[in-house]
């Protein structure tokens, strides 16, 4: 006889306060941050901790260059300008991502061209990229969403055929591997976020990696107020041009460096928890966990679950099933969230001409692109049928995952009552 459901007054499967938040902060982190006040200066890429982080992150990714910035969106913007995206150009990007992927394209005064997602990884579908390419395409931006690597080889092959650079958005994928190779050195340029939620955090901040000297020089100048120093025959001379203040600060670098010491360990613990959940859900009907393709070693920035009423042969609309199962799980103490309520092209900015059409790429660049959310069926289906299980990260551990599985079992075994 299963325990009484929490929605019916039973004891929740997950005790209150058992789910702890990210990131774990250790004494080493505290010491690292405080040590910044003993050094000088407190900002710029050339401060000691910033330089050390750039060196270590380049090595970690197997990339020649790294630039520390003050945000992931900023890193993406610098990366796009670094590969030569110009006003009015088009940039291909998946229809499902965080808003920043599109925002960085808008910042570059370029036009986002959305492409639908692949049904298991939820990353851009390489098979759909080619038909989105036009003479105006200046970059392709895959996003390693939820820490799952996009199919980079397939994307780079297409890009090379057309001579288009690839800028990957790895904001959520620090340490993820594609066919055994670390994300960050596999395309023309990669952008990472260091915000508080990310697998590697400095509270706020970003990183950019590239193997290209030219992209590095351009991105570094763009993010450093347009500043370029030229060695003349007599002396060095500094010039300022079009650029932005995307300079980092030392406190971020110190925290990120200290967290980097534990990145691989934390990612391994995320994987252990995620694999356990996926295996447990595999034996039950009605909810499915993350699916990992053979090529990928993901880092599970977020753990994705899919609601599948059809597996239970239930004739109930997906939205009702999801809402009821969600409520029952939440009552059991399982924290669930939606993260993104909409795919990017369905957002007001792209549905109302006072949004995108007022930006320079349309108003001055003469773009005629418009956005129909129905063109991205899989991305829409993903938002409708999926949600996120929170807490699948350190300092939480397998004890919490066991409670989650108990909650899933309890709810799915008594599904008639849940749907009542
Ligand atoms: C996929 C993706 N791209 C870009 C960003 C932007 O990073 P940041 O918040 O550091 O600007 C984020 C961050 O939330 C993200 O999740």
Short mmCIF file of N, CA, C and O in Angstrom, two decimals, residues 218-344:
data_model
loop_
_atom_site.label_atom_id
_atom_site.label_comp_id
_atom_site.label_asym_id
_atom_site.label_seq_id
_atom_site.Cartn_x
_atom_site.Cartn_y
_atom_site.Cartn_z
N UNK A 218 40.42 41.44 -31.93
CA UNK A 218 39.23 42.25 -32.19
C UNK A 218 38.30 42.23 -30.97
O UNK A 218 37.81 43.27 -30.51
N UNK A 219 38.08 41.02 -30.40
CA UNK A 219 37.18 40.91 -29.25
C UNK A 219 37.76 41.66 -28.06
O UNK A 219 37.04 42.36 -27.34
N UNK A 220 39.07 41.53 -27.86
CA UNK A 220 39.70 42.20 -26.71
C UNK A 220 39.57 43.72 -26.84
O UNK A 220 39.25 44.41 -25.86
N UNK A 221 39.78 44.23 -28.02
CA UNK A 221 39.67 45.68 -28.21
C UNK A 221 38.22 46.12 -28.02
O UNK A 221 37.94 47.11 -27.34
N UNK A 222 37.29 45.35 -28.59
CA UNK A 222 35.87 45.73 -28.52
C UNK A 222 35.39 45.77 -27.07
O UNK A 222 34.65 46.66 -26.68
N UNK A 223 35.81 44.79 -26.28
CA UNK A 223 35.35 44.73 -24.89
C UNK A 223 36.12 45.64 -23.97
O UNK A 223 35.73 45.85 -22.83
N UNK A 224 37.22 46.17 -24.45
CA UNK A 224 38.06 47.05 -23.62
C UNK A 224 38.00 48.49 -24.09
O UNK A 224 39.04 49.13 -24.27
N UNK A 225 36.80 48.99 -24.32
CA UNK A 225 36.55 50.38 -24.70
C UNK A 225 37.14 50.74 -26.06
O UNK A 225 37.42 51.91 -26.34
N UNK A 226 37.41 49.74 -26.88
CA UNK A 226 37.98 50.03 -28.20
C UNK A 226 39.46 50.35 -28.15
O UNK A 226 40.04 50.85 -29.13
N UNK A 227 40.09 50.06 -27.02
CA UNK A 227 41.49 50.46 -26.82
C UNK A 227 42.44 49.52 -27.56
O UNK A 227 42.36 48.30 -27.42
N UNK A 228 43.35 50.11 -28.36
CA UNK A 228 44.37 49.33 -29.07
C UNK A 228 45.72 50.00 -28.83
O UNK A 228 45.85 51.21 -28.99
N UNK A 229 46.70 49.20 -28.46
CA UNK A 229 48.05 49.76 -28.27
C UNK A 229 48.95 49.29 -29.40
O UNK A 229 49.01 48.09 -29.69
N UNK A 230 49.59 50.22 -30.05
CA UNK A 230 50.41 49.90 -31.22
C UNK A 230 51.87 50.25 -30.89
O UNK A 230 52.17 51.33 -30.39
N UNK A 231 52.75 49.30 -31.17
CA UNK A 231 54.19 49.54 -30.98
C UNK A 231 54.71 50.33 -32.17
O UNK A 231 54.72 49.83 -33.29
N UNK A 232 55.14 51.57 -31.95
CA UNK A 232 55.71 52.37 -33.04
C UNK A 232 57.23 52.26 -33.04
O UNK A 232 57.80 51.59 -32.19
N UNK A 233 57.90 52.92 -33.98
CA UNK A 233 59.36 52.86 -34.01
C UNK A 233 59.92 53.60 -32.80
O UNK A 233 60.95 53.24 -32.24
N UNK A 234 59.20 54.65 -32.35
CA UNK A 234 59.72 55.42 -31.23
C UNK A 234 59.13 54.95 -29.89
O UNK A 234 59.85 54.68 -28.95
N UNK A 235 57.78 54.76 -29.82
CA UNK A 235 57.15 54.41 -28.54
C UNK A 235 55.82 53.72 -28.79
O UNK A 235 55.34 53.66 -29.92
N UNK A 236 55.23 53.22 -27.70
CA UNK A 236 53.89 52.62 -27.81
C UNK A 236 52.86 53.74 -27.88
O UNK A 236 52.98 54.73 -27.15
N UNK A 237 51.84 53.57 -28.72
CA UNK A 237 50.78 54.57 -28.75
C UNK A 237 49.44 53.88 -28.58
O UNK A 237 49.21 52.80 -29.10
N UNK A 238 48.57 54.53 -27.82
CA UNK A 238 47.25 53.95 -27.55
C UNK A 238 46.17 54.73 -28.28
O UNK A 238 46.17 55.96 -28.25
N UNK A 239 45.28 53.99 -28.92
CA UNK A 239 44.16 54.61 -29.63
C UNK A 239 42.86 54.06 -29.05
O UNK A 239 42.80 52.90 -28.66
N UNK A 240 41.84 54.89 -29.04
CA UNK A 240 40.52 54.42 -28.65
C UNK A 240 39.60 54.46 -29.87
O UNK A 240 39.66 55.40 -30.67
N UNK A 241 38.77 53.43 -30.00
CA UNK A 241 37.82 53.41 -31.10
C UNK A 241 36.48 52.95 -30.58
O UNK A 241 36.20 53.05 -29.38
N UNK A 242 35.65 52.40 -31.46
CA UNK A 242 34.32 51.93 -31.07
C UNK A 242 34.47 50.70 -30.16
O UNK A 242 35.02 49.70 -30.58
N UNK A 243 34.02 50.83 -28.93
CA UNK A 243 34.15 49.69 -28.02
C UNK A 243 33.23 49.85 -26.84
O UNK A 243 32.48 50.83 -26.72
N UNK A 244 33.28 48.89 -25.97
CA UNK A 244 32.36 48.84 -24.82
C UNK A 244 33.16 48.58 -23.57
O UNK A 244 34.25 48.00 -23.62
N UNK A 245 32.60 48.98 -22.43
CA UNK A 245 33.27 48.66 -21.17
C UNK A 245 32.80 47.31 -20.67
O UNK A 245 31.83 47.22 -19.91
N UNK A 246 33.44 46.26 -21.14
CA UNK A 246 33.12 44.91 -20.69
C UNK A 246 34.25 44.38 -19.80
O UNK A 246 34.51 43.19 -19.72
N UNK A 247 34.93 45.34 -19.14
CA UNK A 247 36.07 44.96 -18.29
C UNK A 247 35.60 44.19 -17.05
O UNK A 247 34.59 44.54 -16.45
N UNK A 248 36.38 43.18 -16.64
CA UNK A 248 36.01 42.41 -15.46
C UNK A 248 36.55 43.05 -14.17
O UNK A 248 37.32 43.99 -14.23
N UNK A 249 36.15 42.46 -13.05
CA UNK A 249 36.73 42.91 -11.78
C UNK A 249 37.34 41.73 -11.03
O UNK A 249 36.97 40.58 -11.27
N UNK A 250 38.28 42.03 -10.16
CA UNK A 250 39.10 41.00 -9.52
C UNK A 250 38.32 40.07 -8.59
O UNK A 250 38.69 38.92 -8.39
N UNK A 251 37.25 40.58 -7.96
CA UNK A 251 36.50 39.74 -7.01
C UNK A 251 35.88 38.55 -7.75
O UNK A 251 35.89 37.43 -7.28
N UNK A 252 35.37 38.85 -8.95
CA UNK A 252 34.82 37.79 -9.81
C UNK A 252 35.90 36.77 -10.14
O UNK A 252 35.69 35.56 -10.05
N UNK A 253 37.06 37.29 -10.55
CA UNK A 253 38.14 36.39 -10.97
C UNK A 253 38.57 35.51 -9.80
O UNK A 253 38.80 34.30 -9.98
N UNK A 254 38.66 36.09 -8.61
CA UNK A 254 39.12 35.32 -7.45
C UNK A 254 38.12 34.21 -7.11
O UNK A 254 38.52 33.06 -6.86
N UNK A 255 36.84 34.55 -7.12
CA UNK A 255 35.83 33.53 -6.80
C UNK A 255 35.82 32.44 -7.87
O UNK A 255 35.80 31.24 -7.56
N UNK A 256 35.85 32.85 -9.14
CA UNK A 256 35.80 31.87 -10.23
C UNK A 256 37.02 30.95 -10.20
O UNK A 256 36.92 29.74 -10.43
N UNK A 257 38.19 31.53 -9.91
CA UNK A 257 39.41 30.71 -9.83
C UNK A 257 39.29 29.66 -8.73
O UNK A 257 39.67 28.50 -8.92
N UNK A 258 38.77 30.09 -7.60
CA UNK A 258 38.64 29.16 -6.48
C UNK A 258 37.60 28.08 -6.82
O UNK A 258 37.80 26.89 -6.54
N UNK A 259 36.50 28.50 -7.46
CA UNK A 259 35.47 27.52 -7.85
C UNK A 259 35.99 26.57 -8.94
O UNK A 259 35.59 25.41 -9.01
N UNK A 260 36.88 27.08 -9.77
CA UNK A 260 37.43 26.25 -10.85
C UNK A 260 38.18 25.03 -10.30
O UNK A 260 38.19 23.96 -10.91
N UNK A 261 38.78 25.21 -9.11
CA UNK A 261 39.46 24.06 -8.48
C UNK A 261 38.50 22.89 -8.26
O UNK A 261 38.93 21.74 -8.15
N UNK A 262 37.19 23.20 -8.15
CA UNK A 262 36.21 22.14 -7.84
C UNK A 262 35.25 21.87 -9.00
O UNK A 262 34.31 21.08 -8.84
N UNK A 263 35.46 22.53 -10.15
CA UNK A 263 34.50 22.39 -11.26
C UNK A 263 34.33 20.93 -11.68
O UNK A 263 33.20 20.44 -11.81
N UNK A 264 35.43 20.23 -11.91
CA UNK A 264 35.31 18.84 -12.40
C UNK A 264 34.62 17.96 -11.37
O UNK A 264 33.79 17.10 -11.72
N UNK A 265 34.97 18.16 -10.11
CA UNK A 265 34.33 17.35 -9.05
C UNK A 265 32.82 17.65 -9.00
O UNK A 265 32.00 16.74 -8.96
N UNK A 266 32.47 18.93 -9.05
CA UNK A 266 31.04 19.29 -8.99
C UNK A 266 30.30 18.77 -10.22
O UNK A 266 29.17 18.28 -10.12
N UNK A 267 30.93 18.89 -11.40
CA UNK A 267 30.28 18.39 -12.61
C UNK A 267 30.08 16.87 -12.53
O UNK A 267 29.04 16.35 -12.96
N UNK A 268 31.07 16.17 -11.97
CA UNK A 268 30.94 14.71 -11.84
C UNK A 268 29.79 14.37 -10.90
O UNK A 268 29.03 13.42 -11.15
N UNK A 269 29.64 15.16 -9.83
CA UNK A 269 28.53 14.89 -8.91
C UNK A 269 27.18 15.19 -9.55
O UNK A 269 26.20 14.49 -9.34
N UNK A 270 27.13 16.25 -10.37
CA UNK A 270 25.88 16.54 -11.11
C UNK A 270 25.54 15.35 -12.01
O UNK A 270 24.39 14.95 -12.12
N UNK A 271 26.57 14.82 -12.68
CA UNK A 271 26.34 13.71 -13.63
C UNK A 271 25.85 12.47 -12.89
O UNK A 271 24.95 11.78 -13.34
N UNK A 272 26.47 12.20 -11.73
CA UNK A 272 26.05 11.03 -10.95
C UNK A 272 24.57 11.16 -10.55
O UNK A 272 23.79 10.22 -10.70
N UNK A 273 24.20 12.35 -10.09
CA UNK A 273 22.80 12.56 -9.68
C UNK A 273 21.86 12.45 -10.88
O UNK A 273 20.81 11.80 -10.81
N UNK A 274 22.26 13.09 -11.99
CA UNK A 274 21.41 13.08 -13.19
C UNK A 274 21.26 11.66 -13.73
O UNK A 274 20.14 11.23 -14.08
N UNK A 275 22.35 10.90 -13.78
CA UNK A 275 22.28 9.53 -14.31
C UNK A 275 21.38 8.66 -13.45
O UNK A 275 20.62 7.82 -13.95
N UNK A 276 21.47 8.86 -12.15
CA UNK A 276 20.62 8.09 -11.23
C UNK A 276 19.14 8.39 -11.47
O UNK A 276 18.31 7.48 -11.57
N UNK A 277 18.82 9.68 -11.60
CA UNK A 277 17.42 10.06 -11.85
C UNK A 277 16.93 9.50 -13.18
O UNK A 277 15.83 8.96 -13.28
N UNK A 278 17.78 9.63 -14.20
CA UNK A 278 17.38 9.17 -15.54
C UNK A 278 17.11 7.67 -15.52
O UNK A 278 16.11 7.21 -16.08
N UNK A 279 17.99 6.91 -14.85
CA UNK A 279 17.81 5.45 -14.79
C UNK A 279 16.53 5.12 -14.02
O UNK A 279 15.75 4.25 -14.42
N UNK A 280 16.30 5.82 -12.92
CA UNK A 280 15.11 5.54 -12.10
C UNK A 280 13.83 5.85 -12.89
O UNK A 280 12.87 5.07 -12.86
N UNK A 281 13.83 6.96 -13.61
CA UNK A 281 12.63 7.34 -14.36
C UNK A 281 12.42 6.44 -15.57
O UNK A 281 11.28 6.25 -16.03
N UNK A 282 13.51 5.86 -16.07
CA UNK A 282 13.44 4.97 -17.22
C UNK A 282 12.53 3.76 -16.93
O UNK A 282 11.90 3.22 -17.84
N UNK A 283 12.47 3.35 -15.67
CA UNK A 283 11.68 2.16 -15.31
C UNK A 283 10.23 2.50 -14.97
O UNK A 283 9.48 1.64 -14.54
N UNK A 284 9.88 3.78 -15.08
CA UNK A 284 8.51 4.17 -14.76
C UNK A 284 7.86 4.82 -15.96
O UNK A 284 8.56 5.26 -16.87
N UNK A 285 6.55 4.89 -15.94
CA UNK A 285 5.86 5.51 -17.07
C UNK A 285 5.28 6.85 -16.64
O UNK A 285 4.84 7.01 -15.50
N UNK A 286 5.26 7.80 -17.56
CA UNK A 286 4.57 9.07 -17.30
C UNK A 286 5.51 10.25 -17.19
O UNK A 286 5.11 11.39 -17.43
N UNK A 287 6.78 10.00 -16.83
CA UNK A 287 7.79 11.07 -16.78
C UNK A 287 9.11 10.49 -17.27
O UNK A 287 9.47 9.37 -16.90
N UNK A 288 9.80 11.25 -18.10
CA UNK A 288 11.09 10.79 -18.63
C UNK A 288 12.17 11.81 -18.24
O UNK A 288 11.91 13.01 -18.20
N UNK A 289 13.37 11.30 -17.95
CA UNK A 289 14.48 12.19 -17.59
C UNK A 289 15.31 12.58 -18.80
O UNK A 289 14.93 12.34 -19.94
N UNK A 290 16.47 13.18 -18.53
CA UNK A 290 17.35 13.68 -19.61
C UNK A 290 17.85 12.54 -20.49
O UNK A 290 18.23 11.48 -19.98
N UNK A 291 17.89 12.78 -21.78
CA UNK A 291 18.43 11.79 -22.71
C UNK A 291 19.80 12.31 -23.18
O UNK A 291 19.91 13.45 -23.63
N UNK A 292 20.83 11.46 -23.06
CA UNK A 292 22.19 11.89 -23.41
C UNK A 292 22.65 11.16 -24.67
O UNK A 292 22.74 9.93 -24.67
N UNK A 293 22.94 11.88 -25.75
CA UNK A 293 23.42 11.20 -26.96
C UNK A 293 24.84 10.66 -26.75
O UNK A 293 25.57 11.15 -25.88
N UNK A 294 25.23 9.66 -27.57
CA UNK A 294 26.55 9.02 -27.42
C UNK A 294 27.71 10.01 -27.46
O UNK A 294 28.72 9.81 -26.82
N UNK A 295 27.54 11.08 -28.26
CA UNK A 295 28.67 11.99 -28.44
C UNK A 295 28.93 12.91 -27.25
O UNK A 295 29.94 13.59 -27.19
N UNK A 296 27.99 12.93 -26.28
CA UNK A 296 28.04 14.02 -25.30
C UNK A 296 28.41 13.59 -23.89
O UNK A 296 28.02 12.52 -23.44
N UNK A 297 29.16 14.46 -23.23
CA UNK A 297 29.33 14.36 -21.78
C UNK A 297 28.79 15.68 -21.23
O UNK A 297 29.52 16.68 -21.16
N UNK A 298 27.50 15.70 -20.91
CA UNK A 298 26.90 16.98 -20.50
C UNK A 298 27.26 17.32 -19.05
O UNK A 298 27.75 16.46 -18.32
N UNK A 299 26.97 18.56 -18.66
CA UNK A 299 27.26 18.96 -17.27
C UNK A 299 25.99 19.33 -16.50
O UNK A 299 26.08 19.86 -15.39
N UNK A 300 24.80 19.05 -17.11
CA UNK A 300 23.53 19.17 -16.40
C UNK A 300 23.41 20.47 -15.62
O UNK A 300 23.16 20.45 -14.42
N UNK A 301 23.58 21.58 -16.32
CA UNK A 301 23.32 22.88 -15.69
C UNK A 301 21.90 22.87 -15.09
O UNK A 301 21.68 23.37 -13.99
N UNK A 302 20.98 22.24 -15.84
CA UNK A 302 19.63 22.05 -15.31
C UNK A 302 19.18 20.65 -15.68
O UNK A 302 19.51 20.17 -16.76
N UNK A 303 18.42 20.00 -14.79
CA UNK A 303 17.94 18.66 -15.09
C UNK A 303 16.51 18.76 -15.66
O UNK A 303 15.61 19.31 -15.01
N UNK A 304 16.35 18.21 -16.86
CA UNK A 304 15.09 18.37 -17.60
C UNK A 304 14.23 17.12 -17.43
O UNK A 304 14.73 16.00 -17.54
N UNK A 305 12.93 17.32 -17.17
CA UNK A 305 12.01 16.18 -17.17
C UNK A 305 10.90 16.42 -18.20
O UNK A 305 10.51 17.56 -18.43
N UNK A 306 10.43 15.32 -18.78
CA UNK A 306 9.37 15.42 -19.77
C UNK A 306 8.11 14.73 -19.24
O UNK A 306 8.19 13.61 -18.72
N UNK A 307 6.98 15.38 -19.38
CA UNK A 307 5.69 14.81 -18.95
C UNK A 307 5.09 14.06 -20.13
O UNK A 307 4.89 14.65 -21.19
N UNK A 308 4.81 12.76 -19.94
CA UNK A 308 4.32 11.94 -21.07
C UNK A 308 3.06 11.18 -20.70
O UNK A 308 3.12 9.98 -20.37
N UNK A 309 1.91 11.81 -20.76
CA UNK A 309 0.66 11.11 -20.41
C UNK A 309 0.40 9.92 -21.32
O UNK A 309 -0.21 8.93 -20.90
N UNK A 310 0.88 9.99 -22.57
CA UNK A 310 0.59 8.91 -23.53
C UNK A 310 1.20 7.59 -23.06
O UNK A 310 0.67 6.52 -23.36
N UNK A 311 2.27 7.64 -22.27
CA UNK A 311 2.88 6.40 -21.77
C UNK A 311 1.95 5.66 -20.82
O UNK A 311 2.07 4.47 -20.61
N UNK A 312 1.06 6.41 -20.19
CA UNK A 312 0.11 5.81 -19.24
C UNK A 312 -1.23 5.51 -19.92
O UNK A 312 -2.19 5.16 -19.24
N UNK A 313 -1.24 5.69 -21.23
CA UNK A 313 -2.46 5.51 -22.03
C UNK A 313 -3.61 6.36 -21.47
O UNK A 313 -4.74 5.89 -21.32
N UNK A 314 -3.26 7.58 -21.09
CA UNK A 314 -4.28 8.45 -20.50
C UNK A 314 -4.80 9.43 -21.55
O UNK A 314 -4.01 10.05 -22.26
N UNK A 315 -6.10 9.55 -21.61
CA UNK A 315 -6.70 10.47 -22.56
C UNK A 315 -6.93 11.81 -21.83
O UNK A 315 -8.06 12.13 -21.44
N UNK A 316 -5.85 12.52 -21.63
CA UNK A 316 -5.95 13.79 -20.88
C UNK A 316 -5.03 14.79 -21.58
O UNK A 316 -3.94 14.42 -22.03
N UNK A 317 -5.48 16.04 -21.72
CA UNK A 317 -4.60 17.02 -22.39
C UNK A 317 -3.27 17.14 -21.64
O UNK A 317 -3.24 17.09 -20.40
N UNK A 318 -2.20 17.28 -22.40
CA UNK A 318 -0.86 17.36 -21.81
C UNK A 318 -0.79 18.44 -20.72
O UNK A 318 -0.24 18.22 -19.64
N UNK A 319 -1.38 19.61 -21.00
CA UNK A 319 -1.27 20.73 -20.05
C UNK A 319 -1.91 20.36 -18.71
O UNK A 319 -1.37 20.69 -17.64
N UNK A 320 -3.06 19.64 -18.75
CA UNK A 320 -3.73 19.25 -17.49
C UNK A 320 -2.89 18.24 -16.74
O UNK A 320 -2.72 18.29 -15.52
N UNK A 321 -2.38 17.25 -17.51
CA UNK A 321 -1.55 16.21 -16.90
C UNK A 321 -0.33 16.85 -16.22
O UNK A 321 -0.02 16.58 -15.06
N UNK A 322 0.33 17.72 -16.96
CA UNK A 322 1.55 18.36 -16.43
C UNK A 322 1.21 19.17 -15.17
O UNK A 322 1.92 19.07 -14.16
N UNK A 323 0.14 19.94 -15.22
CA UNK A 323 -0.20 20.80 -14.07
C UNK A 323 -0.51 19.95 -12.83
O UNK A 323 -0.07 20.27 -11.72
N UNK A 324 -1.23 18.84 -13.03
CA UNK A 324 -1.63 18.03 -11.87
C UNK A 324 -0.45 17.24 -11.30
O UNK A 324 -0.29 17.15 -10.08
N UNK A 325 0.35 16.66 -12.18
CA UNK A 325 1.51 15.89 -11.69
C UNK A 325 2.51 16.85 -11.03
O UNK A 325 3.07 16.57 -9.97
N UNK A 326 2.68 18.00 -11.64
CA UNK A 326 3.57 19.04 -11.08
C UNK A 326 3.10 19.39 -9.66
O UNK A 326 3.91 19.42 -8.72
N UNK A 327 1.81 19.66 -9.51
CA UNK A 327 1.28 20.07 -8.18
C UNK A 327 1.50 18.95 -7.16
O UNK A 327 1.87 19.21 -6.01
N UNK A 328 1.30 17.69 -7.59
CA UNK A 328 1.47 16.57 -6.66
C UNK A 328 2.94 16.43 -6.26
O UNK A 328 3.25 16.19 -5.08
N UNK A 329 3.83 16.61 -7.23
CA UNK A 329 5.27 16.50 -6.91
C UNK A 329 5.70 17.65 -6.01
O UNK A 329 6.45 17.46 -5.04
N UNK A 330 5.20 18.82 -6.31
CA UNK A 330 5.57 19.98 -5.50
C UNK A 330 5.10 19.79 -4.06
O UNK A 330 5.82 20.10 -3.11
N UNK A 331 3.90 19.23 -3.91
CA UNK A 331 3.39 18.95 -2.56
C UNK A 331 4.28 17.94 -1.84
O UNK A 331 4.44 17.98 -0.62
N UNK A 332 4.91 17.04 -2.62
CA UNK A 332 5.84 16.06 -2.02
C UNK A 332 7.19 16.70 -1.69
O UNK A 332 8.11 16.01 -1.26
N UNK A 333 7.33 17.99 -1.96
CA UNK A 333 8.58 18.69 -1.64
C UNK A 333 9.59 18.70 -2.77
O UNK A 333 10.75 19.07 -2.57
N UNK A 334 9.17 18.28 -3.98
CA UNK A 334 10.08 18.26 -5.13
C UNK A 334 10.00 19.63 -5.83
O UNK A 334 8.94 20.01 -6.32
N UNK A 335 11.11 20.37 -5.87
CA UNK A 335 11.05 21.71 -6.48
C UNK A 335 11.13 21.62 -8.01
O UNK A 335 12.08 21.09 -8.56
N UNK A 336 10.11 22.15 -8.67
CA UNK A 336 10.04 22.10 -10.14
C UNK A 336 9.87 23.53 -10.64
O UNK A 336 9.23 24.34 -9.98
N UNK A 337 10.46 23.83 -11.78
CA UNK A 337 10.22 25.16 -12.35
C UNK A 337 10.14 25.06 -13.87
O UNK A 337 10.49 24.03 -14.44
N UNK A 338 9.67 26.14 -14.50
CA UNK A 338 9.51 26.14 -15.96
C UNK A 338 10.69 26.80 -16.65
O UNK A 338 10.93 26.57 -17.81
N UNK A 339 11.46 27.62 -15.94
CA UNK A 339 12.58 28.41 -16.47
C UNK A 339 12.11 29.33 -17.60
O UNK A 339 11.89 30.49 -17.34
N UNK A 340 11.92 28.84 -18.83
CA UNK A 340 11.44 29.72 -19.91
C UNK A 340 9.98 29.38 -20.21
O UNK A 340 9.66 28.23 -20.46
N UNK A 341 9.14 30.40 -20.19
CA UNK A 341 7.71 30.18 -20.47
C UNK A 341 7.44 30.15 -21.97
O UNK A 341 6.40 29.66 -22.40
N UNK A 342 8.35 30.71 -22.74
CA UNK A 342 8.12 30.86 -24.18
C UNK A 342 9.41 30.60 -24.94
O UNK A 342 10.49 30.81 -24.41
N UNK A 343 9.26 30.24 -26.22
CA UNK A 343 10.45 30.19 -27.07
C UNK A 343 10.77 31.64 -27.46
O UNK A 343 9.90 32.52 -27.38
N UNK A 344 12.01 31.88 -27.90
CA UNK A 344 12.41 33.30 -28.11
C UNK A 344 11.57 33.99 -29.20
O UNK A 344 11.07 35.08 -28.98
#
